[in-house]
Coordinates of C-alpha atoms in Angstrom, one line a residue:
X1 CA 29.6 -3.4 -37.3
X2 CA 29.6 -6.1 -34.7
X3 CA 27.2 -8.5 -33.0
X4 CA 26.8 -6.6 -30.2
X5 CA 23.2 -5.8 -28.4
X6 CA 21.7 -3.1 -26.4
X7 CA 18.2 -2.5 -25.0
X8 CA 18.4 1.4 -26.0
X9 CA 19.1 3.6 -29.4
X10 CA 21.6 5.6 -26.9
X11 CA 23.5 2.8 -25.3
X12 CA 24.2 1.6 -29.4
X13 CA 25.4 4.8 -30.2
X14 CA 28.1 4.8 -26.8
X15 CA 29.3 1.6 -28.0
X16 CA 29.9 2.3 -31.9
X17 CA 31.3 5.8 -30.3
X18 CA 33.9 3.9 -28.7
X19 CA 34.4 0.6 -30.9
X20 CA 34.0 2.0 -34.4
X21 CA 35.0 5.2 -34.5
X22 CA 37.0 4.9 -37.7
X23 CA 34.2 2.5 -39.2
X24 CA 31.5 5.8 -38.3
X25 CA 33.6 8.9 -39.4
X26 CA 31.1 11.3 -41.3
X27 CA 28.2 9.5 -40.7
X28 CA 25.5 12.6 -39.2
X29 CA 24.3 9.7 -37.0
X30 CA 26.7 8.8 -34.8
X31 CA 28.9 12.0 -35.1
X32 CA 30.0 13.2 -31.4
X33 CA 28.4 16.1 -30.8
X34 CA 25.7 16.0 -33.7
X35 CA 21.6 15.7 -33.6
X36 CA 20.2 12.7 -31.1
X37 CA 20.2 14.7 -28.1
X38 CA 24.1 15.0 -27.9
X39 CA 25.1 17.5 -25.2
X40 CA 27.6 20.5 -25.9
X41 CA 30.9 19.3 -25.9
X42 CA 32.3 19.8 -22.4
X43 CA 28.9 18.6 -20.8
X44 CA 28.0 15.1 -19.2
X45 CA 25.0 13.5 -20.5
X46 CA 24.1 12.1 -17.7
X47 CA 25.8 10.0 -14.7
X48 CA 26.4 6.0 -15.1
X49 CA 26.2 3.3 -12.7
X50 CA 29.5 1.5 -12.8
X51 CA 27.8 -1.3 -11.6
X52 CA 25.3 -2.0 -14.1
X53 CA 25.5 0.9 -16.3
X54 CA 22.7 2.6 -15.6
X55 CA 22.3 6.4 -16.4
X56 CA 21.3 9.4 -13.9
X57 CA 20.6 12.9 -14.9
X58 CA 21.5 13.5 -11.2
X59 CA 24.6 12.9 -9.3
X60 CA 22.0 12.8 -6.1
X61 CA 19.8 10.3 -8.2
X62 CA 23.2 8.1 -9.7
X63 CA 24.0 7.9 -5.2
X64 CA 20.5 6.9 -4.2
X65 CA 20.8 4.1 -7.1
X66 CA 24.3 2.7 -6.0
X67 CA 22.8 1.9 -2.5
X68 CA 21.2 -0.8 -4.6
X69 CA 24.2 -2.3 -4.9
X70 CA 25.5 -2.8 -1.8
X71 CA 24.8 -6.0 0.2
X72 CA 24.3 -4.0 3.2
X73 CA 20.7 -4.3 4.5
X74 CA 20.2 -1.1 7.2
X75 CA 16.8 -0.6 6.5
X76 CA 14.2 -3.5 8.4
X77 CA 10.7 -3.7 8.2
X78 CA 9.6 -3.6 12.0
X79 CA 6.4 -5.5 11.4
X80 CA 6.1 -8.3 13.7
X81 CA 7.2 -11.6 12.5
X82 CA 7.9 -10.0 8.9
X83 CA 12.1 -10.7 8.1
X84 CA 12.5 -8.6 5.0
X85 CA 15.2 -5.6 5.0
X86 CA 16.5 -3.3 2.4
X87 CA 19.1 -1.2 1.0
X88 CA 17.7 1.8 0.7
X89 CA 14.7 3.7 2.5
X90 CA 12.2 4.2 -0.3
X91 CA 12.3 0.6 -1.1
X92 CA 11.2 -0.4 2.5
X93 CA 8.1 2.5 2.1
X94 CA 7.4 0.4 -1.1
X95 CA 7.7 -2.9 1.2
X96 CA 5.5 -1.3 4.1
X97 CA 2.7 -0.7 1.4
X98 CA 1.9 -4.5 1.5
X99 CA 1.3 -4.9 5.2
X100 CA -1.7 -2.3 4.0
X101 CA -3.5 -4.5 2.3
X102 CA -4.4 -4.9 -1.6
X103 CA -5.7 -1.2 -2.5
X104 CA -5.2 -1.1 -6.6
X105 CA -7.6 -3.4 -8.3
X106 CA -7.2 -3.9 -11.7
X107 CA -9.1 -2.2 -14.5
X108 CA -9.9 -4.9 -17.0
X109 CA -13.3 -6.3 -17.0
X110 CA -13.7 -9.5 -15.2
X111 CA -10.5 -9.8 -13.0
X112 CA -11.3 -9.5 -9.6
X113 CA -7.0 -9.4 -9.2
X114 CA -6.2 -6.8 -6.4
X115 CA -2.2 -5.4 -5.6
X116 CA -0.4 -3.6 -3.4
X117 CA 1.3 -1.0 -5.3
X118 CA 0.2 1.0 -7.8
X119 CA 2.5 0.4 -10.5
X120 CA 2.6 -3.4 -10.7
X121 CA -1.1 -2.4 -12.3
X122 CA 0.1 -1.6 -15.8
X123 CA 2.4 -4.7 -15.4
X124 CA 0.1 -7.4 -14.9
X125 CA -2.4 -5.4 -17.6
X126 CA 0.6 -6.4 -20.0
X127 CA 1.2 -9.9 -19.2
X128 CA -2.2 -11.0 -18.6
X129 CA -4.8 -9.2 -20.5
X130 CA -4.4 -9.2 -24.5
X131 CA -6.5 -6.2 -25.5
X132 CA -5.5 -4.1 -22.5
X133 CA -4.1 -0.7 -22.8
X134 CA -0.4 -0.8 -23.8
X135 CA 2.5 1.9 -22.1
X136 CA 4.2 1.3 -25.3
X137 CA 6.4 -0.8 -26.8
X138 CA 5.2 -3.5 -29.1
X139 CA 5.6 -7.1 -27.9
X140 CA 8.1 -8.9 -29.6
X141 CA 9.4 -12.0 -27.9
X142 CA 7.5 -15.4 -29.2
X143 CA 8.0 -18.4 -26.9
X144 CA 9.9 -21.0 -29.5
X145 CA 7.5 -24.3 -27.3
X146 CA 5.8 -26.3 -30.0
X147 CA 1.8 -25.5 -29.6
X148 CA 2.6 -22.2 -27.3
X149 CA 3.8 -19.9 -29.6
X150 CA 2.9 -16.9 -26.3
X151 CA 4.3 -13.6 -27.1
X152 CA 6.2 -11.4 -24.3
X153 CA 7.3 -7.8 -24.5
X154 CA 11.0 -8.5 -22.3
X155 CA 13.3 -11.1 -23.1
X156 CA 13.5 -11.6 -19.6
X157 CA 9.5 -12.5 -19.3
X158 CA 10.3 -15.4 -22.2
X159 CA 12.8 -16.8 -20.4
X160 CA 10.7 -17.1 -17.0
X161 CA 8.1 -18.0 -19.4
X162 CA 10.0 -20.8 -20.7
X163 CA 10.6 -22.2 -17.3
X164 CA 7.0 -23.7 -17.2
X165 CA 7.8 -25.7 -20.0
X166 CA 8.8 -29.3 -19.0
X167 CA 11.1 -31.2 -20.9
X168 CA 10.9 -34.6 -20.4
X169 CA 13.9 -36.1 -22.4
X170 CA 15.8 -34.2 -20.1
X171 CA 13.8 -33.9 -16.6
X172 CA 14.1 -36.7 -13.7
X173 CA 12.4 -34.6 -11.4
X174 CA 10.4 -31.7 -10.7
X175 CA 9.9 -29.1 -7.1
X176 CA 7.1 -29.7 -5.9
X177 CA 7.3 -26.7 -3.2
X178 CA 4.6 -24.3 -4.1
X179 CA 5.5 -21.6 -6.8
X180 CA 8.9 -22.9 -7.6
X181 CA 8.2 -26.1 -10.0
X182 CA 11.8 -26.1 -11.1
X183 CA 13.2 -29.3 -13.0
X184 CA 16.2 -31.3 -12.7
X185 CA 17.8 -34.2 -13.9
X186 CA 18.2 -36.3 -11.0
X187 CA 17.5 -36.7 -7.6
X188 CA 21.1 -35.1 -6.3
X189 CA 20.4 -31.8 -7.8
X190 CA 17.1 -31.6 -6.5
X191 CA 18.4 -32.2 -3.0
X192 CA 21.1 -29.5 -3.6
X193 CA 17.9 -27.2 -4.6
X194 CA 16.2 -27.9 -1.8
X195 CA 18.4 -27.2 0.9
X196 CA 19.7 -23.7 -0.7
X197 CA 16.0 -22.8 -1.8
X198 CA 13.4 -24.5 0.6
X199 CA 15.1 -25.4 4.0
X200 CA 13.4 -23.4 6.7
X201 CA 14.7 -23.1 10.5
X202 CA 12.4 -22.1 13.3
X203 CA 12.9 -19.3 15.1
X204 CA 12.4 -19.7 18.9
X205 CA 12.3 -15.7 19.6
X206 CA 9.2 -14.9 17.3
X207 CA 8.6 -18.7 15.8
X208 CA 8.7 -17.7 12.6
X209 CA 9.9 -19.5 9.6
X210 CA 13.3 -19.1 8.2
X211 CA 15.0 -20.1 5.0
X212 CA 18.2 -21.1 6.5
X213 CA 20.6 -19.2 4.6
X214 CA 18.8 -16.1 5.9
X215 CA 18.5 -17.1 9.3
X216 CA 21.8 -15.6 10.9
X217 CA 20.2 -12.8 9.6
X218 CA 17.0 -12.6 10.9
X219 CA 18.8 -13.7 14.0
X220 CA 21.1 -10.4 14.5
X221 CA 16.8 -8.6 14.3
X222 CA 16.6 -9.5 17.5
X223 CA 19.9 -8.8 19.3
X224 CA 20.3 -5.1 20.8
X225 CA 23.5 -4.9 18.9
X226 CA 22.1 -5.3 15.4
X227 CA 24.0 -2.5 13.9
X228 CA 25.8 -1.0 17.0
X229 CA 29.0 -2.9 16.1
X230 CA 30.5 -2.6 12.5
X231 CA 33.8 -3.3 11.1
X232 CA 35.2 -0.2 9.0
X233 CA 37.4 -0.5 6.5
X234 CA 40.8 0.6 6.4
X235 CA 41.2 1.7 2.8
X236 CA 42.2 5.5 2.9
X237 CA 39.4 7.9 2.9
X238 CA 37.0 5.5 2.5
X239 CA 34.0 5.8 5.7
X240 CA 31.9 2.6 4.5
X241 CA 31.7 -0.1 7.3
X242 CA 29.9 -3.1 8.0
X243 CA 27.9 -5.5 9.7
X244 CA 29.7 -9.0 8.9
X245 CA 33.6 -9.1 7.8
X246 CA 31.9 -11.1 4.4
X247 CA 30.3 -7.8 3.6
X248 CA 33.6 -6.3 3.9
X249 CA 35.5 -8.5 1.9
X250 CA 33.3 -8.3 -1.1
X251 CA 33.3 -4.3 -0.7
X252 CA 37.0 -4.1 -0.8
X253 CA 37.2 -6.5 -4.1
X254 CA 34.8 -4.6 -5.5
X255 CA 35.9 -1.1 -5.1
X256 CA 39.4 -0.4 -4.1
X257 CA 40.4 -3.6 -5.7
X258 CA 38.4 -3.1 -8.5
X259 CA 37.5 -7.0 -9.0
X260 CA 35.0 -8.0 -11.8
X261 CA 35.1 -11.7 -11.5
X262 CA 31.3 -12.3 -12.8
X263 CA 31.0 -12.1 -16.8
X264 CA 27.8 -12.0 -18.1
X265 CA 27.0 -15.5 -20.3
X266 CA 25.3 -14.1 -23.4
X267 CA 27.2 -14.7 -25.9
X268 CA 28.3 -10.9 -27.5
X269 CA 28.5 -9.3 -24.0
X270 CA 30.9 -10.3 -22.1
X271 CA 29.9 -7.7 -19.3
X272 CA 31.8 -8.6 -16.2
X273 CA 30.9 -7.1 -12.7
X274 CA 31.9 -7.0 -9.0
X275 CA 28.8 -8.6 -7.4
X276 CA 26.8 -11.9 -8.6
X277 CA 23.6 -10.7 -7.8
X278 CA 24.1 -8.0 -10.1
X279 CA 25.1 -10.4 -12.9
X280 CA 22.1 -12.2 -12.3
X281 CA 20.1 -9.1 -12.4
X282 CA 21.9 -7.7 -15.6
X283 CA 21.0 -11.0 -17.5
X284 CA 17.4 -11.1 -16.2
X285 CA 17.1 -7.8 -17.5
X286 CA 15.7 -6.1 -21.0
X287 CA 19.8 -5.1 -21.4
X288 CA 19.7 -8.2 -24.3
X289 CA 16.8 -7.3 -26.6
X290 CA 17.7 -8.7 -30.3
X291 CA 17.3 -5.9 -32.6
X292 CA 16.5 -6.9 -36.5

């Protein structure tokens, strides 16, 4: 019907639902209320995200998921000299799990590679070993690099993929800070890179190392009044409140405001959303898998 993409059979069928209606009328398929797993008319399938789009059988799941999305960062990891914080409990548990130590080795023959959590296992199995065991899902995404011709299973692993792939008609100069290796085309960008990416502040509390647009941050760890004074908002009935007047800004554009002022840049979508970093995140993502 129309170029549009989706990662799932069900997020297709949403989108002809409400786009081709007309085009669809007495197809079995996409009939509302037909076969597919289709609820009874008057019952939700499931709760979305209005964020992302994500889908929740659970209103309590849908609310644990939205605290993702919030730039807030209540939840610190109290290790010493360790800066990282998080939205939402369970993902600082996760976070606490590598201050444990490397318990999961992995499975294949030969590797000696070791991780912290459980579940990035059956990742690396995938993107490292060939012949391992696959969760499903047949890889379909062949890198386009003359002489590569490496096959990934997300989009989103091409295009990080692609990354390593120097072009030199095009690249001045290359990061040389370790694990980045990101090209530009002159010396100015790289400087701009640099000094967003790779400047680093010392702290004179715990002398650690700071990236510096982090630092105010990590600063606030160390003041008694780290979350003790927060600005509200004023918005009727609304109880959210926050830590810096920045954070409250961006909540009230994004939700009584209702401001979507980041569009997603594949070409066909035209997805907009109310925080960057969930732009970013949404085109990073499997959401644009090209279906034959």
């Amino acid at each position: 019907f129309c170029d549009v993409v989706r990662s799932k059979k069900r997020l297709i069928r949403d989108h002809v639902l409400e786009h081709h209606k007309d085009e669809v009328d007495g197809l079995d398929e996409y009939n509302v209320g037909g076969g597919g797993g289709s609820a009874p008319p008057g019952k939700e399938i499931g709760h979305d995200c209005k964020e992302c789009g994500a889908r929740f059988k659970k209103p309590a799941h849908l609310k644990q998921h939205m605290q993702s999305h919030s730039p807030e960062r209540p939840f610190a990891c109290h290790v010493d000299g360790c800066p990282f914080s998080y939205s939402r409990k369970d993902h600082l548990n996760r976070h606490l799990l590598t201050h444990q130590g490397k318990l999961f080795m992995c499975p294949m023959e030969g590797c000696n590679r070791k991780f912290s959590i459980k579940g990035n296992i059956q990742r690396h199995v995938e993107e490292f070993h060939e012949d391992g065991p696959q969760c499903g899902g047949k890889k379909e995404f062949i890198c386009p690099e003359a002489n590569c011709g490496k096959v990934f299973k997300y989009a989103s692993k091409l295009q990080k993929h692609e990354e390593s792939h120097v072009n030199l008609d095009y690249t001045e100069v290359i990061c040389c800070e370790p694990g980045c290796m990101k090209t530009f085309t002159n010396v100015e960008c790289l400087k701009a890179h640099n000094q967003s990416c790779h400047q680093y502040v010392q702290c004179d509390i715990c002398d650690t190392k700071q990236l510096k647009k982090n630092f105010k941050r990590h600063q606030r760890m160390h003041e008694g009044s780290f979350v003790t004074e927060r600005i509200k908002c004023n918005f009727k009935d609304c109880k959210r409140s926050f830590s810096k007047k920045s954070n409250l800004h961006k909540h009230i554009k994004a939700v009584h405001e209702q401001s979507r002022p980041f569009t997603c840049g594949f070409s066909g979508c035209g997805q907009k959303f109310s925080y960057k970093h969930v732009r970013d995140n949404h085109e990073k993502s499997s959401v644009h898998v090209l279906f034959e």
